[in-house]
Short mmCIF file of C-alpha atoms in Angstrom, two decimals:
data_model
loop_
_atom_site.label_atom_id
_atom_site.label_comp_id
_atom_site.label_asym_id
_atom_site.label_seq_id
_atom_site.Cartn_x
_atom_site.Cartn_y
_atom_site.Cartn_z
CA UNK A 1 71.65 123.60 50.71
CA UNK A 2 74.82 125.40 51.57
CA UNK A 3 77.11 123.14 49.42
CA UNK A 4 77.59 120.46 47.20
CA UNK A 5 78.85 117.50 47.25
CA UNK A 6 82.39 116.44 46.21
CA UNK A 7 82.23 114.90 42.71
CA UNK A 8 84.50 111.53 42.95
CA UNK A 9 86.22 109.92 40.16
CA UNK A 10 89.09 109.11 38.34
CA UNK A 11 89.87 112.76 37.51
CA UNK A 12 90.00 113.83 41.41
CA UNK A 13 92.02 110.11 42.12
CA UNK A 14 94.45 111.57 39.80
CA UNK A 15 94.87 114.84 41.38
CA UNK A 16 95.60 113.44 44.77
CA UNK A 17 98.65 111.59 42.83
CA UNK A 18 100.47 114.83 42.67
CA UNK A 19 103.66 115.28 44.64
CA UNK A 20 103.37 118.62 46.20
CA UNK A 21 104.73 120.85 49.06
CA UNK A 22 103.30 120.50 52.41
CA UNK A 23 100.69 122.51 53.78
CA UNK A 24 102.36 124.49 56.08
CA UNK A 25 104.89 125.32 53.23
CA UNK A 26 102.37 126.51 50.54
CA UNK A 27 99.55 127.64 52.89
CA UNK A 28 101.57 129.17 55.60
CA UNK A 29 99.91 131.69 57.81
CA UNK A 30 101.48 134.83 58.15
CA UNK A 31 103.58 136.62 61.04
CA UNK A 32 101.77 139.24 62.97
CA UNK A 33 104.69 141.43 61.46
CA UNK A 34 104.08 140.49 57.99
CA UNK A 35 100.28 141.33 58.26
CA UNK A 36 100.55 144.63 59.51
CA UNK A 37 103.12 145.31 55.88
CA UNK A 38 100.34 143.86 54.20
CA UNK A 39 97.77 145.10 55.88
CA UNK A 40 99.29 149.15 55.20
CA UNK A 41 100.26 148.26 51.29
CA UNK A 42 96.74 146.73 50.91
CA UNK A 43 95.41 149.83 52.40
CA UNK A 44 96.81 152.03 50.16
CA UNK A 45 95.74 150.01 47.60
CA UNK A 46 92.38 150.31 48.31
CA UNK A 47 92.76 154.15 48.98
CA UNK A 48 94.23 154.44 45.32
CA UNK A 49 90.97 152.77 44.33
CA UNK A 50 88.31 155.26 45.59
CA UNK A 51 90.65 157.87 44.89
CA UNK A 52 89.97 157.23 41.08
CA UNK A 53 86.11 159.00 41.74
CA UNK A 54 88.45 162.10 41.04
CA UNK A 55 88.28 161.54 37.05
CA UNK A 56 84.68 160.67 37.01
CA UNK A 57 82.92 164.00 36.28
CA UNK A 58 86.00 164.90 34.31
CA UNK A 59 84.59 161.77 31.72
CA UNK A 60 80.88 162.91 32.32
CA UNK A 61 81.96 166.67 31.03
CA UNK A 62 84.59 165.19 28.28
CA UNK A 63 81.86 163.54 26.69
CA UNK A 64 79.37 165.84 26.80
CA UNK A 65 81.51 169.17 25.96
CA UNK A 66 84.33 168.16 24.12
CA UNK A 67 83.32 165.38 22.43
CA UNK A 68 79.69 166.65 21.56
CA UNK A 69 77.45 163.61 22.22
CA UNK A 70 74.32 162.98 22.11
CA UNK A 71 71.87 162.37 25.41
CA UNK A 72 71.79 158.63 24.02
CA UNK A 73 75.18 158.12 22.44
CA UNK A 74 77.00 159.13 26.05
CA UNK A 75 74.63 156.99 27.59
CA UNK A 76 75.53 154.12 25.48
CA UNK A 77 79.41 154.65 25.53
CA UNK A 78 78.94 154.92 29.79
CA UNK A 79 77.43 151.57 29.40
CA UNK A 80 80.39 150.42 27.17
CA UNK A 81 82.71 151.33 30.13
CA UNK A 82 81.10 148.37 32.07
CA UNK A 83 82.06 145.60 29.36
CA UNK A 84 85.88 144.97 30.93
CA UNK A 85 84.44 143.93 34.07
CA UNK A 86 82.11 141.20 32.34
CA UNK A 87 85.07 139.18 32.35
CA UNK A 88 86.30 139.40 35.67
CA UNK A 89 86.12 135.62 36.12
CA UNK A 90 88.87 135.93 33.36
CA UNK A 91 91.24 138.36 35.17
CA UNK A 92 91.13 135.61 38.49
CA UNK A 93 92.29 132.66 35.39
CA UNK A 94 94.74 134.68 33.99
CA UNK A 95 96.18 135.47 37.49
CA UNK A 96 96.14 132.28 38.66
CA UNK A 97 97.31 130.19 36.43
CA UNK A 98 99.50 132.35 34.48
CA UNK A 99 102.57 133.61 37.05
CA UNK A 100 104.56 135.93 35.84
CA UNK A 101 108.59 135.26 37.26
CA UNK A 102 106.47 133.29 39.68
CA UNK A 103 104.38 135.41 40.94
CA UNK A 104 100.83 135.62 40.47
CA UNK A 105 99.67 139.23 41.90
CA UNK A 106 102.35 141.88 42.37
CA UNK A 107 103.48 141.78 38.43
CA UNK A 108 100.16 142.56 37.58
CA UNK A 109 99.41 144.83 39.59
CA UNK A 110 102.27 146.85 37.71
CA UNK A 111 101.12 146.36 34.56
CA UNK A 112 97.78 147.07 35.77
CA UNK A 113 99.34 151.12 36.84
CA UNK A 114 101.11 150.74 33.62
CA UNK A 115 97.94 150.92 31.39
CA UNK A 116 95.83 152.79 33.73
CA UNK A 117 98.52 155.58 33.20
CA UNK A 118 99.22 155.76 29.83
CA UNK A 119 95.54 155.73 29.32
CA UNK A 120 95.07 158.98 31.08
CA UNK A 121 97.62 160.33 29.67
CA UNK A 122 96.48 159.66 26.28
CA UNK A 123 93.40 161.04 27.23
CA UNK A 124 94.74 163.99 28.03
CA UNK A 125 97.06 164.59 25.14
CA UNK A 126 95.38 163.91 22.17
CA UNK A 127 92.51 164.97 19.97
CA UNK A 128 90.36 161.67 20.44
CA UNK A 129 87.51 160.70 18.00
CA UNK A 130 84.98 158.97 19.59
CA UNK A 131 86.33 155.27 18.62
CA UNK A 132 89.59 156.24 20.27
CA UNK A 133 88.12 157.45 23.57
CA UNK A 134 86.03 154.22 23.56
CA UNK A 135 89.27 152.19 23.73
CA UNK A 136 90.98 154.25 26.02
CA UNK A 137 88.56 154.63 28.04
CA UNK A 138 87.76 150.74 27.85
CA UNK A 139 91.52 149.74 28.54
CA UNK A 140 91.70 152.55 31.43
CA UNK A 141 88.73 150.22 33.31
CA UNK A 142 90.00 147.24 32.04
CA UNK A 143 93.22 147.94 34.44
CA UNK A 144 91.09 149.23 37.05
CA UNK A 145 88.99 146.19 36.83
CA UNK A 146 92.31 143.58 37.00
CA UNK A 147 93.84 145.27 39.66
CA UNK A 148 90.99 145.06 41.80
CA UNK A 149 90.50 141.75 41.21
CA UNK A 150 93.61 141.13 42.11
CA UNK A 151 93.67 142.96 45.05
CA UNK A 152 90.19 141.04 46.20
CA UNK A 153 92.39 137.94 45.50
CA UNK A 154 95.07 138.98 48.01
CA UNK A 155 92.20 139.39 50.73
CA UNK A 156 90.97 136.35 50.08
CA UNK A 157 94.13 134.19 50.58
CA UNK A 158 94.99 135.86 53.61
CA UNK A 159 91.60 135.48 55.30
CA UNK A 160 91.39 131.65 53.76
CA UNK A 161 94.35 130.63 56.16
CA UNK A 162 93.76 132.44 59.26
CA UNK A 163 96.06 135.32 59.00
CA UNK A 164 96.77 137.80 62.11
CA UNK A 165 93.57 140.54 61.38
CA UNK A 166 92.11 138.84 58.88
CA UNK A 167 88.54 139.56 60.28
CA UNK A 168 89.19 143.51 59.74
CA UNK A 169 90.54 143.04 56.45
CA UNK A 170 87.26 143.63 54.63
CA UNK A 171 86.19 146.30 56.80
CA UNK A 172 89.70 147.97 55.99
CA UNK A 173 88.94 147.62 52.08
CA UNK A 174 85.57 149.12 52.23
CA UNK A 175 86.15 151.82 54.48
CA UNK A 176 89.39 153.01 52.85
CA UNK A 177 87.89 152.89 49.53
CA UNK A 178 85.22 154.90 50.51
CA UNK A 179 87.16 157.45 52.37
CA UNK A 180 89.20 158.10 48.79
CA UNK A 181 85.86 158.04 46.74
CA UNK A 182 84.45 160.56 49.43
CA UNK A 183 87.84 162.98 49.58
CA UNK A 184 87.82 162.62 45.67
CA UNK A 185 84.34 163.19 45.08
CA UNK A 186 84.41 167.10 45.63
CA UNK A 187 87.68 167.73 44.22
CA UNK A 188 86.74 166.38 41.23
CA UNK A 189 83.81 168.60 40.36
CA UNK A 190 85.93 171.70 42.29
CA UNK A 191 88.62 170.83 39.77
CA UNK A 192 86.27 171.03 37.16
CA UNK A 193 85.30 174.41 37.56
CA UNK A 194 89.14 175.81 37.39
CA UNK A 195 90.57 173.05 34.55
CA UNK A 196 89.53 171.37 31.71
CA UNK A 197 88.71 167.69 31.76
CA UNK A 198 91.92 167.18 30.33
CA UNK A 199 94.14 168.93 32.67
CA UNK A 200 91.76 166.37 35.12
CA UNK A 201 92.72 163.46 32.85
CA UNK A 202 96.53 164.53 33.29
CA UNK A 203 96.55 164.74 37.27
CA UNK A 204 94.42 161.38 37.22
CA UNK A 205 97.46 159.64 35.60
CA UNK A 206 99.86 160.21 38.67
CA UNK A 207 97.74 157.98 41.17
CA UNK A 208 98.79 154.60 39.86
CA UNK A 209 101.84 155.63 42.12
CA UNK A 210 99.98 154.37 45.36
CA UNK A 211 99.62 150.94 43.33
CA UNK A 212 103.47 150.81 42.64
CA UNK A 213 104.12 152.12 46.55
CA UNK A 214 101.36 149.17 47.63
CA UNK A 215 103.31 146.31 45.22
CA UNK A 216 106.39 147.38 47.13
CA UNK A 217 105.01 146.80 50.16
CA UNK A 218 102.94 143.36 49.44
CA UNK A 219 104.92 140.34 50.06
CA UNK A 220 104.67 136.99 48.14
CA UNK A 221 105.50 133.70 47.88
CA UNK A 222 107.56 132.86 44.16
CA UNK A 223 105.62 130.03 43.00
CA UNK A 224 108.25 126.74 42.46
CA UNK A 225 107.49 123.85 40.38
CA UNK A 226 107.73 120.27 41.68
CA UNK A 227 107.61 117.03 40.01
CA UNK A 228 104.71 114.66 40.34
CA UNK A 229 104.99 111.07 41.72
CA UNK A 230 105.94 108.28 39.51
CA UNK A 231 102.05 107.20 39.55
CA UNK A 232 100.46 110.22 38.46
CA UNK A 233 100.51 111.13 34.79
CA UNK A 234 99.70 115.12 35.21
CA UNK A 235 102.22 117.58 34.37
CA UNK A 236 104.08 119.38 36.66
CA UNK A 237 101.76 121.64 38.89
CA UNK A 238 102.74 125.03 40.32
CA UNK A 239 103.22 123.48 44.07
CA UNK A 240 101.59 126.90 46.35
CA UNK A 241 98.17 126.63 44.15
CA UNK A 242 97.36 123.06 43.84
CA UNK A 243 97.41 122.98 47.56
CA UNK A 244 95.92 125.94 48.69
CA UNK A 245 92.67 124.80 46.56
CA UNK A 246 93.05 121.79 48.36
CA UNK A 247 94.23 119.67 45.72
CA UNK A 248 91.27 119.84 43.25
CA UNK A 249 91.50 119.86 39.58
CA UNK A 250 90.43 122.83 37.25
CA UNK A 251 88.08 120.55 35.51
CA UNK A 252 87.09 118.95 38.47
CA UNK A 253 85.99 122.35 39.76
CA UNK A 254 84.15 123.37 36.15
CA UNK A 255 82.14 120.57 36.64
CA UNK A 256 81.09 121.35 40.11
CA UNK A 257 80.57 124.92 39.41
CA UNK A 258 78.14 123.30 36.13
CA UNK A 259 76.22 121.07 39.15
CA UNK A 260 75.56 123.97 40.91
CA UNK A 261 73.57 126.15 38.25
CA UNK A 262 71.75 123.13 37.51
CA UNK A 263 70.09 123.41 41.39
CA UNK A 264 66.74 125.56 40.89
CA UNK A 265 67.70 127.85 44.20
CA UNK A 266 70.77 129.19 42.28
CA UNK A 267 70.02 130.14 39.14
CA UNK A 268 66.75 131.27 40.66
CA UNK A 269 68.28 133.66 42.88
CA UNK A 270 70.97 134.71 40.13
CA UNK A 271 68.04 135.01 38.05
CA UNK A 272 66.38 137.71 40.27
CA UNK A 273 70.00 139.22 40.90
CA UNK A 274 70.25 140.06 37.51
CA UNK A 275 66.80 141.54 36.97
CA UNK A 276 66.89 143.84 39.84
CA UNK A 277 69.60 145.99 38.58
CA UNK A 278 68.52 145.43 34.39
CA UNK A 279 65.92 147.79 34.66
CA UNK A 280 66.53 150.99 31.87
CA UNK A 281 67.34 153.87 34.00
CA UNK A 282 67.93 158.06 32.96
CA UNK A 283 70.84 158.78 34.45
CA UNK A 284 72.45 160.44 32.08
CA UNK A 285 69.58 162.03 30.32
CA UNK A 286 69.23 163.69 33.77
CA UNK A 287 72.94 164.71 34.28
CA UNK A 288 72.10 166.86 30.62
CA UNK A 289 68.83 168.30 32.23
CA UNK A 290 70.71 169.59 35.01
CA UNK A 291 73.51 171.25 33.28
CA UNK A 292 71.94 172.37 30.22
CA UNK A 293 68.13 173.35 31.64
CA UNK A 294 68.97 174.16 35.20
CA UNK A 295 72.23 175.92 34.74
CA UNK A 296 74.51 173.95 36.11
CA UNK A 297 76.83 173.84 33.60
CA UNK A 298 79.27 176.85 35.28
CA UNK A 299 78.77 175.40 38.60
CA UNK A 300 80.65 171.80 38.35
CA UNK A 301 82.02 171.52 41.73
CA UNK A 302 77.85 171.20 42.71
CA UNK A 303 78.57 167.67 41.20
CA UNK A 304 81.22 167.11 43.14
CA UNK A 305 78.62 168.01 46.20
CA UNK A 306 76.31 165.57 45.57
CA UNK A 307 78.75 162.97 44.63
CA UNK A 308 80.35 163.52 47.96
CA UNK A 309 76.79 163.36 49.89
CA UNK A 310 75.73 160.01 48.09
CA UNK A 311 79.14 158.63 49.39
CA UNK A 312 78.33 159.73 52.70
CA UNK A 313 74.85 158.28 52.31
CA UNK A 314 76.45 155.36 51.09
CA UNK A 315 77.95 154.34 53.90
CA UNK A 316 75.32 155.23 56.33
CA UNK A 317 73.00 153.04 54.54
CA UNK A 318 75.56 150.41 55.29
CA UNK A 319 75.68 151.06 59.09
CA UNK A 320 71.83 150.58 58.75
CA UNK A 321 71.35 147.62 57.41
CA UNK A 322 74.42 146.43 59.61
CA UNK A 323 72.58 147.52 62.77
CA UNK A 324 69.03 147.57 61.58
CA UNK A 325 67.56 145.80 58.25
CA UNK A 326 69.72 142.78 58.31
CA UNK A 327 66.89 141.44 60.58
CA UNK A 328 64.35 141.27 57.90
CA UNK A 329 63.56 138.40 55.15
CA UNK A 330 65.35 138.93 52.04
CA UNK A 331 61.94 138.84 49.99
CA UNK A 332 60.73 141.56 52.80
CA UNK A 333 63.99 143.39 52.23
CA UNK A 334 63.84 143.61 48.49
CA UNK A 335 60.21 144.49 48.31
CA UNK A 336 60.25 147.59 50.80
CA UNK A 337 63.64 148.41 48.96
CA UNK A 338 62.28 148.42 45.72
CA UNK A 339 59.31 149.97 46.19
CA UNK A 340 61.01 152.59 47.90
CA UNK A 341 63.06 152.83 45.25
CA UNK A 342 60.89 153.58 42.60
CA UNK A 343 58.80 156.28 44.88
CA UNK A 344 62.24 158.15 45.06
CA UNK A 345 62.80 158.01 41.06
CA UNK A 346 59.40 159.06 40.43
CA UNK A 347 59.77 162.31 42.24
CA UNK A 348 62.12 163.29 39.79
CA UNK A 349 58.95 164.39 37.71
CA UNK A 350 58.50 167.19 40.51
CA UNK A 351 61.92 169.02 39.11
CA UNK A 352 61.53 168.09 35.24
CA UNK A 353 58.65 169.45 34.99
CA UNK A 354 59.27 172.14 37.37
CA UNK A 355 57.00 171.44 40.07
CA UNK A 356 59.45 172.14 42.89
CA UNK A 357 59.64 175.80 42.26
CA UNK A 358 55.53 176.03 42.84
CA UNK A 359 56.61 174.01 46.29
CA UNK A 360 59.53 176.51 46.54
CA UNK A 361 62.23 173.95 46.99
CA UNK A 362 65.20 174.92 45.06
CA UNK A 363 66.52 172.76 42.31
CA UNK A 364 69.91 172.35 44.39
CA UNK A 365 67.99 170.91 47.56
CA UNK A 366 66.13 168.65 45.73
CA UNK A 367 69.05 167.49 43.65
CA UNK A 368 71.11 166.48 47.16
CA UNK A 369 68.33 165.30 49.67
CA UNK A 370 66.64 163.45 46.43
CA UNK A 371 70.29 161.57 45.55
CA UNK A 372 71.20 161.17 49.55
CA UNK A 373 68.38 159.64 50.26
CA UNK A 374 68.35 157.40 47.13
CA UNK A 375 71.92 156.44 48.24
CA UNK A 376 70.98 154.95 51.30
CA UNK A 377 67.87 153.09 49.94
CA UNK A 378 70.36 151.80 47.11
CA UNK A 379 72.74 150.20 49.54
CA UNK A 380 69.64 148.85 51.60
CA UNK A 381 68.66 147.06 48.60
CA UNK A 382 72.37 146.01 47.76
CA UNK A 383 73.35 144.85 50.88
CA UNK A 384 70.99 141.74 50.78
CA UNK A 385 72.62 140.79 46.78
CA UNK A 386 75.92 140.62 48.48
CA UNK A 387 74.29 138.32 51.37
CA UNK A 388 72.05 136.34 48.66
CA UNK A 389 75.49 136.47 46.06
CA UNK A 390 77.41 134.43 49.24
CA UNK A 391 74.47 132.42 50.79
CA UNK A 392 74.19 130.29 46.98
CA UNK A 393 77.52 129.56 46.77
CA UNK A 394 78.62 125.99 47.27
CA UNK A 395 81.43 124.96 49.81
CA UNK A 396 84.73 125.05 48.14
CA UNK A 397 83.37 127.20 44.97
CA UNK A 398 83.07 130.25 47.03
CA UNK A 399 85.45 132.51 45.01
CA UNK A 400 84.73 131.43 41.64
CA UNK A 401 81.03 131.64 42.35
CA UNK A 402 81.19 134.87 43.83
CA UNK A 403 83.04 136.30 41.04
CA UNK A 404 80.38 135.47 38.18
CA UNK A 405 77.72 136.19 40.63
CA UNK A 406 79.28 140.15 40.89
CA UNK A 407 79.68 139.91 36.99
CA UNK A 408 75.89 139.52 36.75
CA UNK A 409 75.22 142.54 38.80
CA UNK A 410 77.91 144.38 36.28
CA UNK A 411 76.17 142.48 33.25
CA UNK A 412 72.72 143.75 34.45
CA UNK A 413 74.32 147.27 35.52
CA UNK A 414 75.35 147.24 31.63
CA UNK A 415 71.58 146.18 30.18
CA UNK A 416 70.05 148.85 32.24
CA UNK A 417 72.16 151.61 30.69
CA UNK A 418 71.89 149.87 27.24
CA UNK A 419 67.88 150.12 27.61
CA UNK A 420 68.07 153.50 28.74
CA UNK A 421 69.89 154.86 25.90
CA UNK A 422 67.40 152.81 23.79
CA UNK A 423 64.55 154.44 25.46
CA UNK A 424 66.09 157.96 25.61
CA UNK A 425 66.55 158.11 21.89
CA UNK A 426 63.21 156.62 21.42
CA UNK A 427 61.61 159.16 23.15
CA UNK A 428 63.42 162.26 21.44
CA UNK A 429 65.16 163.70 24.52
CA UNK A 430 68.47 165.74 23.44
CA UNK A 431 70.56 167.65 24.82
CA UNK A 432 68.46 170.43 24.08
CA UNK A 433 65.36 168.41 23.90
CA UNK A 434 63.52 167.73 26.98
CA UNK A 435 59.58 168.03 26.25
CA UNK A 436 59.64 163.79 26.95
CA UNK A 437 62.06 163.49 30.48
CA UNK A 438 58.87 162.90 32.67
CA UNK A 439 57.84 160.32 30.71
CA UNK A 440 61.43 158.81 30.51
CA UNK A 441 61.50 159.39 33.93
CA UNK A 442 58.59 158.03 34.75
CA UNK A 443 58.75 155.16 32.62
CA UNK A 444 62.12 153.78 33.84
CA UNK A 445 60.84 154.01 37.65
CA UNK A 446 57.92 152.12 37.05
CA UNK A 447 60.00 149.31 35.31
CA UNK A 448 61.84 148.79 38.77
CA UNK A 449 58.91 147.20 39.78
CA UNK A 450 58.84 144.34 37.42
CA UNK A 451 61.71 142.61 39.24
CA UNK A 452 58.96 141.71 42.26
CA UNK A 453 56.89 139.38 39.29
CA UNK A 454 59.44 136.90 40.07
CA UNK A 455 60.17 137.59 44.06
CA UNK A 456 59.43 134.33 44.95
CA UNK A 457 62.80 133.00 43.16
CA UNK A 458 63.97 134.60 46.10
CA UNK A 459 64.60 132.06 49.26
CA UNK A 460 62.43 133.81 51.91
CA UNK A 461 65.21 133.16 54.56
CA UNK A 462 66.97 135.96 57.36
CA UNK A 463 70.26 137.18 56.16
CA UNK A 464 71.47 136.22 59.75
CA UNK A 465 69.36 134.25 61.71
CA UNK A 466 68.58 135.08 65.70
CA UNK A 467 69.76 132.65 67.73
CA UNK A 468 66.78 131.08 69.75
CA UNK A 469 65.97 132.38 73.50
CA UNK A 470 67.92 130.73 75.69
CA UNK A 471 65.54 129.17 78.57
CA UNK A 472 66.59 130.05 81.88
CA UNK A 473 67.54 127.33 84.14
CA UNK A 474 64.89 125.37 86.39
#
């Protein structure tokens, strides 16, 4: 089932009442000229945004050395970081419906630069208690959150109505965001070994200038009001939205969007989305092992090596699957993946427990190739959640099912560090403390595996289907 059907009735009769602008006035497509300005202030949007990688290890080291927390309690405020985009559905509303002087993007994409800045800055100037970094450090990914959102939103519009490039658009925003994230990734733990966190915190809160360069460059449409027809008793309507939705009421849509999680194949598949990624992992418990057992702690810009590698990785596991994996069943995809997966997290037990050394591979080797390779097997097993996330959403519903099907992978991205701090304190491991990582290790690789219980919620169809042979001619 690819869609649903429209749901008729009075509501939707009403809707059509409305006395709007025409089409071609509210859902214009662009100039050629027009797209390429958009196209270079979306791009340095999207720079801006893997740029922001450079604070990262800056956060991981604040934490840790200045603020003195526990393996646990850093885990558990890292997980608290994820709670701003559990609402992203809410960011799209408030957007939407909400225009600020008319305009529904570029005004918050200021404030957006706004908070992100003075949240650095804050960060950098003051002696924070741990409640206080919490909501900085909340409202700092709150704005990164919104603004990407809203960015994703601008994307959207202009590939909904044909626009000049519109097919490269998405290619433009990944590769560009991973370009920044990859230049960033280095500098950050380089920077780290010369400056404090803070001094990080404090170059961190000049970037939002690419967002305010990128809002100067983004054109749009002031939303107008119009009055509706004698016959209809709706309020006046912002003219640009009602139409580019195609005329269909909010609660027409809610409704819909309720009909679809009813249908077994979608919550099913949400279902499984959800659990993949829920799993408790040790992230963070390991990022103290290597700085505090293995001596890292002088050597920061080694982070910023392997954070630069996994990008790298990153990507290439993309070009994969593009050119490779794509070919295979989703249940065949997510099986191999996970179980791959797990193989990789269990041979973190070689280097906790020191096992490497006896193999003579150094602790710095194993720490790259181990979180390279995981990289690519990570997008491998991603890739098919963004196909799966798209495949089960119904025709016209695409955006706003899209957008709580990513929040689920944020929600279970936040469970799995919640359970992991659980876990970590349960089994004793400190920052000092380490007699226990194998078996928090390998306790959190094995629970990957539970996920594949419920693998047949998965439809067992090809991400892209081959065409069939053609037959040659008689």
């Amino acid at each position: 089932e690819e869609g649903l059907p429209l749901l008729h009735g009075h509501g939707e009769d009403e809707i059509h009442k409305v006395t709007i602008l025409e089409d071609s006035q509210a859902c214009k497509v662009p100039s050629v000229s027009s797209m390429r300005r958009f196209m270079v202030g979306i791009g340095i949007f999207y720079i801006f945004y893997g740029l922001t990688d450079f604070a990262d290890l800056a956060i991981t080291f604040y934490e840790k050395d200045v603020l003195g927390l526990s393996v646990a309690a850093a885990q558990a405020v890292d997980a608290s970081q994820w709670i701003p985009y559990l609402i992203r559905p809410l960011y799209g509303v408030i957007s939407d419906f909400a225009p600020i002087f008319g305009y529904r993007r570029r005004p918050y994409l200021l404030l957006c630069s706004i908070v992100i800045t003075t949240s650095y800055f804050l960060l950098s100037s003051l002696e924070l208690g741990v409640g206080l970094y919490v909501i900085l450090i909340l409202c700092n990914e709150a704005g990164f959150c919104f603004s990407q959102v809203l960015a994703d939103s601008l994307v959207v519009e202009k590939i909904g109505v044909g626009a000049p490039y519109a097919s490269s658009l998405q290619s433009l925003a990944y590769g560009l965001t991973a370009a920044g994230s990859m230049t960033t990734a280095w500098l950050g733990g380089f920077a780290l070994d010369h400056v404090q966190p803070q001094d990080v915190f404090r170059m961190s809160a000049a970037l939002p200038v690419l967002v305010v360069i990128s809002v100067l460059l983004l054109q749009e449409d002031r939303l107008t009001r119009v009055a509706p027809s004698s016959s209809s008793p709706l309020e006046p309507v912002m003219a640009p939205r009602l139409t580019c939705i195609g005329g269909r009421h909010l609660n027409v849509q809610m409704k819909r969007l309720g009909e679809a999680f009813k249908r077994p194949h979608i919550w099913k598949s949400t279902a499984f989305i959800y659990l993949i990624s829920a799993m408790p992992n040790c992230q963070t418990a390991m990022t103290y092992y290597f700085s505090n057992a293995l001596g890292y702690e002088d050597d920061k810009e080694f982070f910023g090596r392997r954070d630069t590698v996994v990008d790298v990785c990153t990507v290439v596991g993309v070009i994969l699957y593009q050119n490779f994996f794509r070919r295979y069943r989703l249940r065949t995809l997510f099986l191999w993946s996970t179980l791959v997966s797990t193989a990789l997290q269990l041979t973190n037990i070689i280097l906790v427990t020191g096992l490497n050394n006896t193999l003579h591979i150094t602790s710095a080797v194993f720490l790259i190739g181990d979180a390279g390779v995981a990289a690519v097997v990570q997008q491998l097993q991603f890739m098919p959640v963004v196909f799966l996330a798209a495949k089960v959403c119904p025709r016209g519903l695409e955006a706003t099912m899209y957008a709580i099907l990513m929040t689920v992978c944020d929600t279970s991205s936040l469970t799995s560090n919640y359970l992991g701090a659980a876990l970590t304190s349960f089994l004793g491991v400190t920052p000092t403390t380490f007699a226990h990582l194998p078996l928090l290790v390998a306790s959190c690789a094995l629970s990957t595996l539970l996920p594949l219980l419920v693998l047949h919620w998965v439809p067992d169809i090809h991400p892209y289907p081959q065409p069939p042979p053609s037959t040659p001619p008689p």
